[in-house]
Coordinates of N, CA and C in Angstrom, one line a residue:
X1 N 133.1 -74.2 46.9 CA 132.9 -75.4 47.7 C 131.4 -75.5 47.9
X2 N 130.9 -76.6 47.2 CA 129.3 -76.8 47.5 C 128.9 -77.3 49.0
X3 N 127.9 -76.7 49.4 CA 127.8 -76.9 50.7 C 126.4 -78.1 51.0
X4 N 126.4 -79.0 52.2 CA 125.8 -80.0 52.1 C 124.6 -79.9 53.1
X5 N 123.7 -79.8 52.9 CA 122.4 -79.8 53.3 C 121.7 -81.0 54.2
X6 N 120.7 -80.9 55.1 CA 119.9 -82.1 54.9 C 118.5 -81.7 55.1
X7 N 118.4 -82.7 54.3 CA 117.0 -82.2 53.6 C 115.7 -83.4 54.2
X8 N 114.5 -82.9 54.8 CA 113.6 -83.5 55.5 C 112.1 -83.1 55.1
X9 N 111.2 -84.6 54.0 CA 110.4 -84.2 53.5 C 109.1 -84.4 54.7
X10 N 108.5 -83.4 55.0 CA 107.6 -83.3 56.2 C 106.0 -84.0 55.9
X11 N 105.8 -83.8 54.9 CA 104.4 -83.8 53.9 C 104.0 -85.6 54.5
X12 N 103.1 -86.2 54.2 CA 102.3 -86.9 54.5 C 102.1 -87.2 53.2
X13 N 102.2 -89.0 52.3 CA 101.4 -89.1 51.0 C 100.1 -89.0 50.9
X14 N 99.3 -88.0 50.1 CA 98.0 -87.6 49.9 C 96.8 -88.3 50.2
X15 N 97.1 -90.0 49.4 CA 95.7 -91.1 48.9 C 95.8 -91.4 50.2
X16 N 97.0 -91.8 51.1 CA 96.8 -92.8 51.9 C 96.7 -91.9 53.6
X17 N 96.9 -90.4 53.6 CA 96.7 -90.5 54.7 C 95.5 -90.2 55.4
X18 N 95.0 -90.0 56.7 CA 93.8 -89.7 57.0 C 92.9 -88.7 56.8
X19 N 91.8 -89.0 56.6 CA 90.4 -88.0 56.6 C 90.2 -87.8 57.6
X20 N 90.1 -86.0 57.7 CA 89.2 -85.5 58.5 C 88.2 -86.2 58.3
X21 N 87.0 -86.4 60.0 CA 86.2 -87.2 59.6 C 84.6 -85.7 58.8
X22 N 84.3 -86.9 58.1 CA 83.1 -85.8 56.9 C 83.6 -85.3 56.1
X23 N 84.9 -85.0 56.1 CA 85.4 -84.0 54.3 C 85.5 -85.5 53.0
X24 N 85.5 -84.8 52.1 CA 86.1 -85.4 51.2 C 86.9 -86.3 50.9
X25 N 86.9 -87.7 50.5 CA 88.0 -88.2 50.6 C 88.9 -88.3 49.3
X26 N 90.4 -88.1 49.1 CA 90.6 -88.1 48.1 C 90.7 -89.1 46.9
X27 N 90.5 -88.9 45.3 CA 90.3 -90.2 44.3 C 90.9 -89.6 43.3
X28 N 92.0 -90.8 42.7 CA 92.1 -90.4 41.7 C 91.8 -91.5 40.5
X29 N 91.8 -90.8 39.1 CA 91.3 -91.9 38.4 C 92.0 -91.2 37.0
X30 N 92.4 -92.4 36.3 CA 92.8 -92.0 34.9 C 91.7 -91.3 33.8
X31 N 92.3 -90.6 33.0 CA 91.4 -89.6 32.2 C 91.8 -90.2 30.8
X32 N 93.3 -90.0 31.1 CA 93.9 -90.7 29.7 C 95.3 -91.6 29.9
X33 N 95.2 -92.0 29.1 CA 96.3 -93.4 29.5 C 97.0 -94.4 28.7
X34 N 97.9 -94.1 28.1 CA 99.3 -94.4 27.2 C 98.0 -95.7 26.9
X35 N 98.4 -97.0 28.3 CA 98.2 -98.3 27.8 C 97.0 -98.3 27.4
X36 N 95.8 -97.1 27.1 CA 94.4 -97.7 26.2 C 94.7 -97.0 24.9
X37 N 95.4 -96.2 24.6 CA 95.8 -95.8 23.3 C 96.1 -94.2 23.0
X38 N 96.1 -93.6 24.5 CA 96.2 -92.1 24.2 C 97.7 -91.5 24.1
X39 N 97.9 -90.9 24.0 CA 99.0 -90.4 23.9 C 100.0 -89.8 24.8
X40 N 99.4 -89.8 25.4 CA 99.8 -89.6 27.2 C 98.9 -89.7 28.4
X41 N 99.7 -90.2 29.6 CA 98.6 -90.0 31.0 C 98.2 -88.6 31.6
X42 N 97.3 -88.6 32.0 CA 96.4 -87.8 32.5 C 95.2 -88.1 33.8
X43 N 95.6 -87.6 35.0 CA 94.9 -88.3 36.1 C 94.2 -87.2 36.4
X44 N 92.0 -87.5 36.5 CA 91.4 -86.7 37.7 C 91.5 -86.9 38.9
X45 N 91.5 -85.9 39.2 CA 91.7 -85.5 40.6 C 90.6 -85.1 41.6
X46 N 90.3 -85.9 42.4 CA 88.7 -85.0 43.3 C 89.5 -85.6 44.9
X47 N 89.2 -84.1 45.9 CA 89.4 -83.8 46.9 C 89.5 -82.5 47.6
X48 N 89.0 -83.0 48.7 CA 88.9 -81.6 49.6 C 89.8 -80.7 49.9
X49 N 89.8 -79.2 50.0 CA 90.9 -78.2 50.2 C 92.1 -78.2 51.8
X50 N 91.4 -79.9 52.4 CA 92.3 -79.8 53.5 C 92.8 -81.3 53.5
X51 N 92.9 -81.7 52.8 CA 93.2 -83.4 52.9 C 94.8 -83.3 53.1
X52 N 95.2 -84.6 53.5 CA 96.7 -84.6 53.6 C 97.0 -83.7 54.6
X53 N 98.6 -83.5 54.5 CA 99.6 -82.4 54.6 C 98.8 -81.2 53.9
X54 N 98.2 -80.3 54.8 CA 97.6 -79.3 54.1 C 98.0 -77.9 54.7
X55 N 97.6 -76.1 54.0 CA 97.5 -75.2 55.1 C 96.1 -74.6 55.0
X56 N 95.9 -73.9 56.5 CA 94.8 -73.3 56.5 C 95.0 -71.9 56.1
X57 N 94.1 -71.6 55.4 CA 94.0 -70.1 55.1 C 92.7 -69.6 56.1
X58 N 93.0 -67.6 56.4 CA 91.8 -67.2 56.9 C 91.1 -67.4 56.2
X59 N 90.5 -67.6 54.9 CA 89.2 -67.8 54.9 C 88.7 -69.3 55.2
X60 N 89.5 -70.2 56.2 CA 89.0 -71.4 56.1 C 88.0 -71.0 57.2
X61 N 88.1 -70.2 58.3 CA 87.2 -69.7 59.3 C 87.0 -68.2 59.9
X62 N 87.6 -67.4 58.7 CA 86.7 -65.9 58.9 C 86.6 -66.1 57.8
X63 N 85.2 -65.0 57.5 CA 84.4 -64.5 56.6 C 85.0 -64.0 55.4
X64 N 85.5 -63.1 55.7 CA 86.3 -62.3 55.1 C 87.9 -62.3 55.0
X65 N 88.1 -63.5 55.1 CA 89.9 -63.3 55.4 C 90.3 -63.9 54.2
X66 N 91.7 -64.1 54.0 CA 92.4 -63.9 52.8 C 92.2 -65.4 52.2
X67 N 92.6 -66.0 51.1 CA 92.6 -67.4 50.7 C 93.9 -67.8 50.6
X68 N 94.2 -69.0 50.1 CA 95.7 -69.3 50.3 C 96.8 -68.7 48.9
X69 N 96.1 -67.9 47.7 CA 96.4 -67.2 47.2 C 97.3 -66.2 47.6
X70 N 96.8 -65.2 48.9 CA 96.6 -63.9 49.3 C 98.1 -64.3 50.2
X71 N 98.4 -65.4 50.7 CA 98.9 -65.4 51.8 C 100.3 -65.2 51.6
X72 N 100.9 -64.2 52.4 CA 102.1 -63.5 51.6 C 103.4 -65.2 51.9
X73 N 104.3 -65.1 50.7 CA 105.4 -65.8 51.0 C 106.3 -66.0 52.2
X74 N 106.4 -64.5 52.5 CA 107.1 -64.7 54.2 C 106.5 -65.4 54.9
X75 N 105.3 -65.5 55.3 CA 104.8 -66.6 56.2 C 105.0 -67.7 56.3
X76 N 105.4 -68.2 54.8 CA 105.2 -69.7 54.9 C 107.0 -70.3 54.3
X77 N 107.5 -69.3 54.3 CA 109.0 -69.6 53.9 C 110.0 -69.0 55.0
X78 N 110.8 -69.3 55.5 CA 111.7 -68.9 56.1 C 112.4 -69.9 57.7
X79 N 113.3 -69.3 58.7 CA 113.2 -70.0 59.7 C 112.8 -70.5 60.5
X80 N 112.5 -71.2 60.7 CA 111.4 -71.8 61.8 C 112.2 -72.9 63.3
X81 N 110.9 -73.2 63.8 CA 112.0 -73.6 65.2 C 110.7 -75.1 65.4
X82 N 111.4 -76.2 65.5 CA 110.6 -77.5 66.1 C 111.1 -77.7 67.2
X83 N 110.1 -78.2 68.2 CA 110.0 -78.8 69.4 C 109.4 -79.8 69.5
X84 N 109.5 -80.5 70.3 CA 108.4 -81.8 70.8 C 107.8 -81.3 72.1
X85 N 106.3 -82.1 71.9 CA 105.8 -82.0 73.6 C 104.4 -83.3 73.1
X86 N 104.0 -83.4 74.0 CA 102.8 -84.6 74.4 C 101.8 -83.9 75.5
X87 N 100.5 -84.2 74.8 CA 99.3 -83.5 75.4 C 99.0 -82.1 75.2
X88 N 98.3 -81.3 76.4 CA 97.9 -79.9 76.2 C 99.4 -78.7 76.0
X89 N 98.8 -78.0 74.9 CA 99.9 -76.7 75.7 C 99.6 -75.8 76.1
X90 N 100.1 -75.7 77.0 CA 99.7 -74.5 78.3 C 100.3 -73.3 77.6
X91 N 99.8 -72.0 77.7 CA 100.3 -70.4 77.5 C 101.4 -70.6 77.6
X92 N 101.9 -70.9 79.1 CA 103.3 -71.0 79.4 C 104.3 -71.5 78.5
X93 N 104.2 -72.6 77.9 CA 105.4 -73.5 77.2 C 105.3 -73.0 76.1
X94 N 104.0 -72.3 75.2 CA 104.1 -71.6 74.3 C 105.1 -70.5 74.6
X95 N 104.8 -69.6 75.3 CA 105.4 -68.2 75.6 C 107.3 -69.1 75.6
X96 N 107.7 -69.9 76.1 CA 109.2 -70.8 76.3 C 109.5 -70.8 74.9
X97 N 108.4 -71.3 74.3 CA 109.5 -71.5 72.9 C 109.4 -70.4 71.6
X98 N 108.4 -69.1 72.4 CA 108.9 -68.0 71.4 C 109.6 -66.8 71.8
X99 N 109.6 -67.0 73.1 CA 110.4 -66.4 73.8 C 111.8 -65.3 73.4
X100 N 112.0 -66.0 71.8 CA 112.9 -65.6 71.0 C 112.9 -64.6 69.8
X101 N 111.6 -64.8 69.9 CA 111.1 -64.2 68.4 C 110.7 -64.9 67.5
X102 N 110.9 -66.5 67.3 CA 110.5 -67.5 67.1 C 108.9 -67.3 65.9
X103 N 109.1 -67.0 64.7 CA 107.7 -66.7 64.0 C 107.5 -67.6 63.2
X104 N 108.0 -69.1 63.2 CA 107.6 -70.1 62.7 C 107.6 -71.3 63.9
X105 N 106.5 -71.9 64.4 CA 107.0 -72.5 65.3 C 106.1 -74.5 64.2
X106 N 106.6 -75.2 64.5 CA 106.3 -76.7 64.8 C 106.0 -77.8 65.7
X107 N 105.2 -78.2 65.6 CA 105.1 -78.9 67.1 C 105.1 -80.5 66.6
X108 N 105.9 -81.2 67.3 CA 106.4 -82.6 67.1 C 105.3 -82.9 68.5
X109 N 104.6 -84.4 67.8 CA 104.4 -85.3 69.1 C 102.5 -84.9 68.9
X110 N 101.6 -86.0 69.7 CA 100.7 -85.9 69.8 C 99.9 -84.5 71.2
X111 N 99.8 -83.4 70.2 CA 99.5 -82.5 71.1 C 98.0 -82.1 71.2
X112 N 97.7 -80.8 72.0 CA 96.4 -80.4 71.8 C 96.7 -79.1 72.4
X113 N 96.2 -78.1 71.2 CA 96.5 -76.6 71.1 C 95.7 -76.0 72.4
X114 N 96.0 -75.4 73.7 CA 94.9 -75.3 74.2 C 93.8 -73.7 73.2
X115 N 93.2 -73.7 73.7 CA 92.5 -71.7 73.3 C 93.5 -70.7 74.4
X116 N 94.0 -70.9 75.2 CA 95.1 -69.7 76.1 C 96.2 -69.9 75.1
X117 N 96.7 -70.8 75.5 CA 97.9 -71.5 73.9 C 97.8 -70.2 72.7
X118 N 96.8 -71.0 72.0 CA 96.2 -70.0 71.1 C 96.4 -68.7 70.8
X119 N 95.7 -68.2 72.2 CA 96.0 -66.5 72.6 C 97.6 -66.1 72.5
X120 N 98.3 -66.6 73.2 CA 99.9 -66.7 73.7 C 100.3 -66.6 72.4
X121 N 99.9 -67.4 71.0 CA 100.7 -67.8 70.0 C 100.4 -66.3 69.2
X122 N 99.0 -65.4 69.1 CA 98.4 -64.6 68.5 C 99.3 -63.7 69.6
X123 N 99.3 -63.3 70.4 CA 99.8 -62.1 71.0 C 101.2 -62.3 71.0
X124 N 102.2 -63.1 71.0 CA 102.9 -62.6 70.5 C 104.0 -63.1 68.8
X125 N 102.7 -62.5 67.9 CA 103.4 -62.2 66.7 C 103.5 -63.7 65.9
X126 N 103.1 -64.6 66.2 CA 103.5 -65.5 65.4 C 102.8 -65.9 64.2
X127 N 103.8 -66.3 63.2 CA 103.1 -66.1 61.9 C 103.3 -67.7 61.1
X128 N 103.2 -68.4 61.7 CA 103.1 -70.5 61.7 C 103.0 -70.8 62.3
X129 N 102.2 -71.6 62.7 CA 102.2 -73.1 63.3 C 101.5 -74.1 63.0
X130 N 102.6 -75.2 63.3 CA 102.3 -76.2 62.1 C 102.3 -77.6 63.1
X131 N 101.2 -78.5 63.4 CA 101.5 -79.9 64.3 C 101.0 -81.3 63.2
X132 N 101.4 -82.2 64.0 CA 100.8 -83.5 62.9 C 99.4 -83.7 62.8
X133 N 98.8 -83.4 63.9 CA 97.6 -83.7 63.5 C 96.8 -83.5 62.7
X134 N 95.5 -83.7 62.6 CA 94.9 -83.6 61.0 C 94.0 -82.1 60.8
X135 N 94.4 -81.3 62.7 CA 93.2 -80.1 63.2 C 94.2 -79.8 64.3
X136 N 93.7 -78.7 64.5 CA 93.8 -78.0 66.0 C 93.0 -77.8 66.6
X137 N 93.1 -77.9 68.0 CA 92.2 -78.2 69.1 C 91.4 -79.2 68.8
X138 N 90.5 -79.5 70.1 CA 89.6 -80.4 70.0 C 88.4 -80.6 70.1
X139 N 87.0 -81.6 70.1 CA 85.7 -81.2 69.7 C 85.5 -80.0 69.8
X140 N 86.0 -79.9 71.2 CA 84.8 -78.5 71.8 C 85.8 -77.4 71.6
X141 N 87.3 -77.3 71.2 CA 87.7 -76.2 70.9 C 87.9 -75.8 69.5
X142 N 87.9 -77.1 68.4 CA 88.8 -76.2 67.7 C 88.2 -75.2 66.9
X143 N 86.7 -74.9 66.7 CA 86.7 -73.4 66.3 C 87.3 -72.0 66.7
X144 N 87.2 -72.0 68.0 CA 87.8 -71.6 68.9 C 89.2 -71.2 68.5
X145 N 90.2 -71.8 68.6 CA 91.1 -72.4 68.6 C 91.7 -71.6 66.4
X146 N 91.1 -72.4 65.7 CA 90.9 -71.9 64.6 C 90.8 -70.6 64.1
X147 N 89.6 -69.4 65.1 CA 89.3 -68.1 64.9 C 90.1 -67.4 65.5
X148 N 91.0 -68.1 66.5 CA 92.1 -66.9 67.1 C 93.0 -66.5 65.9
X149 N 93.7 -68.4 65.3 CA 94.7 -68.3 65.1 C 94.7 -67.5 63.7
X150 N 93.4 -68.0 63.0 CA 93.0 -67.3 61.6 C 92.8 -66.0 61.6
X151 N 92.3 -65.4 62.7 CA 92.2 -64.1 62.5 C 93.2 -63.3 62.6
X152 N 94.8 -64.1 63.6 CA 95.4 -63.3 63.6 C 96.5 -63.4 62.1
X153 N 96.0 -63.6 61.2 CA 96.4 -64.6 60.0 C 97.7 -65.3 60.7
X154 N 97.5 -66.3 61.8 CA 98.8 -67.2 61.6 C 98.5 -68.2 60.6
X155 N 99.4 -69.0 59.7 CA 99.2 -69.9 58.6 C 99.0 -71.3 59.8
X156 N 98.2 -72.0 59.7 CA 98.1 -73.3 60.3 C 98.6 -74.2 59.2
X157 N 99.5 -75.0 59.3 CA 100.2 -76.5 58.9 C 99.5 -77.7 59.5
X158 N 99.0 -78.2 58.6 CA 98.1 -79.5 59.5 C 98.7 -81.0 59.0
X159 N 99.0 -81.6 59.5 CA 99.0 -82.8 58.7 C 100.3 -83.2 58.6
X160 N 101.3 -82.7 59.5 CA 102.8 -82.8 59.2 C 103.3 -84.1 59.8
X161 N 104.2 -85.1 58.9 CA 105.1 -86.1 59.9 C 106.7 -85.2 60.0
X162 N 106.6 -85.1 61.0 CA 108.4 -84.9 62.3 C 108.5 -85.9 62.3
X163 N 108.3 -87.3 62.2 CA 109.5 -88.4 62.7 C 110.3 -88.7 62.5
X164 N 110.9 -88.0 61.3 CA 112.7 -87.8 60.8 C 113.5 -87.0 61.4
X165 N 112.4 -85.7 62.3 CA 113.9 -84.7 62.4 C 113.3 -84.7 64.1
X166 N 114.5 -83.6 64.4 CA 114.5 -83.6 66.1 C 114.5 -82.4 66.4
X167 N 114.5 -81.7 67.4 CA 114.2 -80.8 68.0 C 115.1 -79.8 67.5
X168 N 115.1 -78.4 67.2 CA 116.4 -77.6 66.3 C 115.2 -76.4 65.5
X169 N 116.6 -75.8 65.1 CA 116.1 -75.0 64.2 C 116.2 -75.1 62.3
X170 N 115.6 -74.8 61.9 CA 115.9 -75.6 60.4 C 115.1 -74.0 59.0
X171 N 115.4 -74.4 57.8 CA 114.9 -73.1 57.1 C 113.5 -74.2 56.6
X172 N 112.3 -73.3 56.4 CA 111.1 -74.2 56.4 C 110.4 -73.4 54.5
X173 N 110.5 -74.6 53.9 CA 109.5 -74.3 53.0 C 108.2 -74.9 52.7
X174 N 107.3 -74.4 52.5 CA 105.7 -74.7 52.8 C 104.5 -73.5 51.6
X175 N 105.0 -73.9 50.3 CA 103.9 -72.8 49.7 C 102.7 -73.2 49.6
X176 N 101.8 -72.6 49.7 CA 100.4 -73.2 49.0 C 100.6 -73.6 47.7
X177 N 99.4 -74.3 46.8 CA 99.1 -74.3 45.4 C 99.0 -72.6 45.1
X178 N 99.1 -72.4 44.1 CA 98.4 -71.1 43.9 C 96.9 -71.0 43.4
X179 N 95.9 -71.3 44.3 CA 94.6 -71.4 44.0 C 93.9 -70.1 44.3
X180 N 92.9 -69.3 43.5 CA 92.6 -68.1 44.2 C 91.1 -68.4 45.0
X181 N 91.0 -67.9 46.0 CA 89.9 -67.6 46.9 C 89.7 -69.2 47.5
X182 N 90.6 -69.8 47.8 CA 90.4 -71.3 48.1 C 90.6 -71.0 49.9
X183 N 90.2 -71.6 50.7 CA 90.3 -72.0 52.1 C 91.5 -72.8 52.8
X184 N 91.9 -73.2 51.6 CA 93.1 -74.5 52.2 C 93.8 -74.8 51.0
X185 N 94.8 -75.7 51.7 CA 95.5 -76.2 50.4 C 96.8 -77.2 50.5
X186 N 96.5 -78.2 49.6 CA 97.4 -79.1 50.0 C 98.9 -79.1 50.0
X187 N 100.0 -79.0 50.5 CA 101.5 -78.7 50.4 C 102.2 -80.0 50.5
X188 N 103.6 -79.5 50.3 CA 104.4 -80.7 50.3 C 105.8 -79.6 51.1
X189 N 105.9 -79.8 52.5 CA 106.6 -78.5 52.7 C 108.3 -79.4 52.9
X190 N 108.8 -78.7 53.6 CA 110.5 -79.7 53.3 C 110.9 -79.0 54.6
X191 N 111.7 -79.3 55.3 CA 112.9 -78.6 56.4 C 114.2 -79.0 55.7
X192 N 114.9 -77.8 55.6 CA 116.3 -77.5 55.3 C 116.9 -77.7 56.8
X193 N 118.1 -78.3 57.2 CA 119.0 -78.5 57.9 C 120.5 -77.4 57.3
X194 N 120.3 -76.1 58.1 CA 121.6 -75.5 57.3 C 122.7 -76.1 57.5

């Protein structure tokens, strides 16, 4: 008996969605192309290692931390748990929704990671977190914010649209490209509905 799924593409399309402001924006352009007489298409590609739907790797802000190469598969494959919330998150509502063991977490809705947040998410154990926006934290935090979570290699997910699915738990896939020594990397991740 084939069993039926539902399937929820999270990813953001590349060209059209927003730039971090100052990075790279992305372009593409034909190289080769049936209709001038080549023999097949072929499109360049130029853009930044966080554009779109992207993940952060520690080396996007430690020195020495791993690239999105390094970053083991369990991290970025397995259960995971979405929630919604609006505005700051407090330690507290962090600590509520891993309360479980929870080592993939998603955050639906316009939020802002606090640095305690941060701490809460690094102490206990978590190994994702992924929200829509294009960053975590804000002006004045998100290095901050960035060095907790990188150091404790959580994988940061940036760039995600939730407005198909709802609050639940679901199986999450999210690989990097396989790029070596890169800082970021663009994905196209999916939620399984078991």
């Amino acid at each position: 008996m084939a069993h039926k799924f539902e399937y929820f593409d999270i990813a953001k399309e590349l060209f059209s969605s927003p730039v971090y402001p100052g990075d790279p924006v992305p372009e593409k352009k034909p190289f080769k192309s049936i209709a001038d007489g080549d023999s097949c298409n072929l499109t360049h590609l130029s853009m930044g290692s966080h554009c779109g739907t992207h993940l952060d790797a520690p080396k996007h802000f430690v020195p020495d931390g791993a690239g999105v190469s390094e970053i083991p598969l369990s991290k970025v494959i397995g259960m995971c748990k979405v929630v919604e919330a609006v505005g700051p998150v407090s330690p507290e509502q962090t600590a509520e929704w891993l309360f479980d063991g929870t080592s993939k977490l998603l955050i639906k809705g316009e939020i802002l990671i606090t640095p305690e947040a941060a701490d809460m998410m690094a102490s206990k154990g978590l190994e994702l977190i992924g929200v829509e926006g294009q960053t975590v934290g804000a002006d004045g935090t998100q290095q901050i914010i960035h060095c907790t979570l990188l150091e404790a290699e959580i994988v940061i997910l940036e760039g995600l649209d939730l407005s198909q699915t709802k609050p639940g738990t679901y199986f999450l896939a999210s690989q990097p490209l396989k790029m070596d020594g890169l800082d970021g990397s663009p994905v196209r991740p999916i939620l399984i509905k078991l």
